[in-house]
Amino acid sequence: AASVQIVSEMSKFCAHPVKNLAQKLAMLPEAAKPTPYPKDGRIAWKKPTFSKRKLADMKKQAAVEGLEWPLPEKPVKPPGQSYHEVKVFSCKGTKAERDRPDRQAMIAAKLADMPRQIEEFRKARHDARQKTVLQKIMEWKKRK
């Protein structure tokens, strides 16, 4: 009761009267959105009455007091569809990042062909090596 009395006394000195939670919830959802107003021949925007931090505090307080929250719940987006993932991660990226899928496919294809290439290489090296004198004599005897 003492804290309520102090708050009511403080509201006498404040420019705006102090509102309780029910009054604040009645102001929603309009008080949670910025409002346009004309200024110097253009449209300027006034900040919302309640910031997102204050709205979060009010939501917690409403849950504690058992009051219904008037604003709709934000839908949870599936993985890969959040603003950050769509706008920030889908940027151009580096050349290496853009070429990575093609490069990975090329590496996989070359690795699949690697046993054949190794066999060809070994056969070519075997055929190209110099024969010793003893091997030449043995081949000469086989020909006769």
JSON list of C-alpha atoms in Angstrom, two decimals, residues 44-125:
[
{"chain": "A", "resi": 44, "resn": "ALA", "atom": "CA", "xyz": [8.01, 12.19, -40.05]},
{"chain": "A", "resi": 45, "resn": "TRP", "atom": "CA", "xyz": [7.59, 9.27, -37.69]},
{"chain": "A", "resi": 46, "resn": "LYS", "atom": "CA", "xyz": [7.06, 9.47, -33.94]},
{"chain": "A", "resi": 47, "resn": "LYS", "atom": "CA", "xyz": [8.47, 6.63, -31.85]},
{"chain": "A", "resi": 48, "resn": "PRO", "atom": "CA", "xyz": [5.99, 4.13, -30.40]},
{"chain": "A", "resi": 49, "resn": "THR", "atom": "CA", "xyz": [4.65, 4.88, -26.93]},
{"chain": "A", "resi": 50, "resn": "PHE", "atom": "CA", "xyz": [6.03, 1.57, -25.66]},
{"chain": "A", "resi": 51, "resn": "SER", "atom": "CA", "xyz": [9.43, 0.35, -26.79]},
{"chain": "A", "resi": 52, "resn": "LYS", "atom": "CA", "xyz": [10.02, -3.34, -27.45]},
{"chain": "A", "resi": 53, "resn": "ARG", "atom": "CA", "xyz": [11.78, -3.66, -24.11]},
{"chain": "A", "resi": 54, "resn": "LYS", "atom": "CA", "xyz": [8.83, -2.11, -22.29]},
{"chain": "A", "resi": 55, "resn": "LEU", "atom": "CA", "xyz": [6.43, -4.33, -24.24]},
{"chain": "A", "resi": 56, "resn": "ALA", "atom": "CA", "xyz": [8.42, -7.41, -23.17]},
{"chain": "A", "resi": 57, "resn": "ASP", "atom": "CA", "xyz": [8.25, -6.28, -19.54]},
{"chain": "A", "resi": 58, "resn": "MET", "atom": "CA", "xyz": [4.51, -5.62, -19.84]},
{"chain": "A", "resi": 59, "resn": "LYS", "atom": "CA", "xyz": [3.96, -9.05, -21.39]},
{"chain": "A", "resi": 60, "resn": "LYS", "atom": "CA", "xyz": [5.75, -10.74, -18.48]},
{"chain": "A", "resi": 61, "resn": "GLN", "atom": "CA", "xyz": [3.81, -8.66, -15.97]},
{"chain": "A", "resi": 62, "resn": "ALA", "atom": "CA", "xyz": [0.50, -9.51, -17.71]},
{"chain": "A", "resi": 63, "resn": "ALA", "atom": "CA", "xyz": [1.35, -13.22, -17.55]},
{"chain": "A", "resi": 64, "resn": "VAL", "atom": "CA", "xyz": [2.08, -12.94, -13.84]},
{"chain": "A", "resi": 65, "resn": "GLU", "atom": "CA", "xyz": [-1.20, -11.10, -13.19]},
{"chain": "A", "resi": 66, "resn": "GLY", "atom": "CA", "xyz": [-3.18, -13.47, -15.42]},
{"chain": "A", "resi": 67, "resn": "LEU", "atom": "CA", "xyz": [-4.21, -10.82, -17.97]},
{"chain": "A", "resi": 68, "resn": "GLU", "atom": "CA", "xyz": [-4.62, -11.59, -21.66]},
{"chain": "A", "resi": 69, "resn": "TRP", "atom": "CA", "xyz": [-1.92, -10.22, -23.97]},
{"chain": "A", "resi": 70, "resn": "PRO", "atom": "CA", "xyz": [-3.63, -8.16, -26.72]},
{"chain": "A", "resi": 71, "resn": "LEU", "atom": "CA", "xyz": [-0.89, -8.37, -29.34]},
{"chain": "A", "resi": 72, "resn": "PRO", "atom": "CA", "xyz": [-0.66, -11.43, -31.59]},
{"chain": "A", "resi": 73, "resn": "GLU", "atom": "CA", "xyz": [2.27, -13.79, -31.09]},
{"chain": "A", "resi": 74, "resn": "LYS", "atom": "CA", "xyz": [4.96, -13.57, -33.75]},
{"chain": "A", "resi": 75, "resn": "PRO", "atom": "CA", "xyz": [5.01, -16.74, -35.86]},
{"chain": "A", "resi": 76, "resn": "VAL", "atom": "CA", "xyz": [8.20, -18.75, -35.54]},
{"chain": "A", "resi": 77, "resn": "LYS", "atom": "CA", "xyz": [9.89, -18.98, -38.92]},
{"chain": "A", "resi": 78, "resn": "PRO", "atom": "CA", "xyz": [11.39, -22.29, -40.03]},
{"chain": "A", "resi": 79, "resn": "PRO", "atom": "CA", "xyz": [15.18, -22.60, -40.17]},
{"chain": "A", "resi": 80, "resn": "GLY", "atom": "CA", "xyz": [16.67, -20.69, -43.07]},
{"chain": "A", "resi": 81, "resn": "GLN", "atom": "CA", "xyz": [13.75, -18.24, -43.35]},
{"chain": "A", "resi": 82, "resn": "SER", "atom": "CA", "xyz": [14.58, -15.63, -40.68]},
{"chain": "A", "resi": 83, "resn": "TYR", "atom": "CA", "xyz": [15.31, -12.07, -41.74]},
{"chain": "A", "resi": 84, "resn": "HIS", "atom": "CA", "xyz": [18.98, -12.46, -40.91]},
{"chain": "A", "resi": 85, "resn": "GLU", "atom": "CA", "xyz": [19.35, -15.67, -42.91]},
{"chain": "A", "resi": 86, "resn": "VAL", "atom": "CA", "xyz": [17.38, -14.41, -45.90]},
{"chain": "A", "resi": 87, "resn": "LYS", "atom": "CA", "xyz": [18.76, -10.86, -46.14]},
{"chain": "A", "resi": 88, "resn": "VAL", "atom": "CA", "xyz": [22.26, -11.09, -44.66]},
{"chain": "A", "resi": 89, "resn": "PHE", "atom": "CA", "xyz": [23.35, -14.61, -45.59]},
{"chain": "A", "resi": 90, "resn": "SER", "atom": "CA", "xyz": [21.83, -14.49, -49.08]},
{"chain": "A", "resi": 91, "resn": "CYS", "atom": "CA", "xyz": [24.09, -11.60, -50.06]},
{"chain": "A", "resi": 92, "resn": "LYS", "atom": "CA", "xyz": [26.48, -11.96, -52.93]},
{"chain": "A", "resi": 93, "resn": "GLY", "atom": "CA", "xyz": [29.23, -13.55, -50.86]},
{"chain": "A", "resi": 94, "resn": "THR", "atom": "CA", "xyz": [32.78, -14.15, -51.97]},
{"chain": "A", "resi": 95, "resn": "LYS", "atom": "CA", "xyz": [33.66, -15.87, -55.24]},
{"chain": "A", "resi": 96, "resn": "ALA", "atom": "CA", "xyz": [34.86, -18.93, -53.33]},
{"chain": "A", "resi": 97, "resn": "GLU", "atom": "CA", "xyz": [31.51, -19.17, -51.51]},
{"chain": "A", "resi": 98, "resn": "ARG", "atom": "CA", "xyz": [29.56, -18.86, -54.76]},
{"chain": "A", "resi": 99, "resn": "ASP", "atom": "CA", "xyz": [31.69, -21.47, -56.55]},
{"chain": "A", "resi": 100, "resn": "ARG", "atom": "CA", "xyz": [31.83, -23.95, -53.63]},
{"chain": "A", "resi": 101, "resn": "PRO", "atom": "CA", "xyz": [28.98, -26.28, -54.77]},
{"chain": "A", "resi": 102, "resn": "ASP", "atom": "CA", "xyz": [30.40, -26.61, -58.31]},
{"chain": "A", "resi": 103, "resn": "ARG", "atom": "CA", "xyz": [33.89, -27.17, -56.93]},
{"chain": "A", "resi": 104, "resn": "GLN", "atom": "CA", "xyz": [32.70, -29.85, -54.50]},
{"chain": "A", "resi": 105, "resn": "ALA", "atom": "CA", "xyz": [30.89, -31.67, -57.37]},
{"chain": "A", "resi": 106, "resn": "MET", "atom": "CA", "xyz": [34.02, -31.50, -59.54]},
{"chain": "A", "resi": 107, "resn": "ILE", "atom": "CA", "xyz": [36.20, -32.86, -56.71]},
{"chain": "A", "resi": 108, "resn": "ALA", "atom": "CA", "xyz": [33.78, -35.74, -56.12]},
{"chain": "A", "resi": 109, "resn": "ALA", "atom": "CA", "xyz": [33.79, -36.65, -59.84]},
{"chain": "A", "resi": 110, "resn": "LYS", "atom": "CA", "xyz": [37.59, -36.58, -59.99]},
{"chain": "A", "resi": 111, "resn": "LEU", "atom": "CA", "xyz": [37.91, -38.69, -56.83]},
{"chain": "A", "resi": 112, "resn": "ALA", "atom": "CA", "xyz": [35.59, -41.30, -58.36]},
{"chain": "A", "resi": 113, "resn": "ASP", "atom": "CA", "xyz": [37.87, -41.48, -61.43]},
{"chain": "A", "resi": 114, "resn": "MET", "atom": "CA", "xyz": [41.08, -41.56, -59.39]},
{"chain": "A", "resi": 115, "resn": "PRO", "atom": "CA", "xyz": [41.70, -45.38, -59.30]},
{"chain": "A", "resi": 116, "resn": "ARG", "atom": "CA", "xyz": [41.71, -45.54, -63.13]},
{"chain": "A", "resi": 117, "resn": "GLN", "atom": "CA", "xyz": [44.08, -42.56, -63.36]},
{"chain": "A", "resi": 118, "resn": "ILE", "atom": "CA", "xyz": [46.45, -44.09, -60.79]},
{"chain": "A", "resi": 119, "resn": "GLU", "atom": "CA", "xyz": [46.54, -47.36, -62.75]},
{"chain": "A", "resi": 120, "resn": "GLU", "atom": "CA", "xyz": [47.27, -45.50, -66.02]},
{"chain": "A", "resi": 121, "resn": "PHE", "atom": "CA", "xyz": [50.01, -43.48, -64.34]},
{"chain": "A", "resi": 122, "resn": "ARG", "atom": "CA", "xyz": [51.69, -46.57, -62.88]},
{"chain": "A", "resi": 123, "resn": "LYS", "atom": "CA", "xyz": [51.51, -48.41, -66.22]},
{"chain": "A", "resi": 124, "resn": "ALA", "atom": "CA", "xyz": [53.00, -45.40, -68.05]},
{"chain": "A", "resi": 125, "resn": "ARG", "atom": "CA", "xyz": [55.84, -45.11, -65.50]}
]
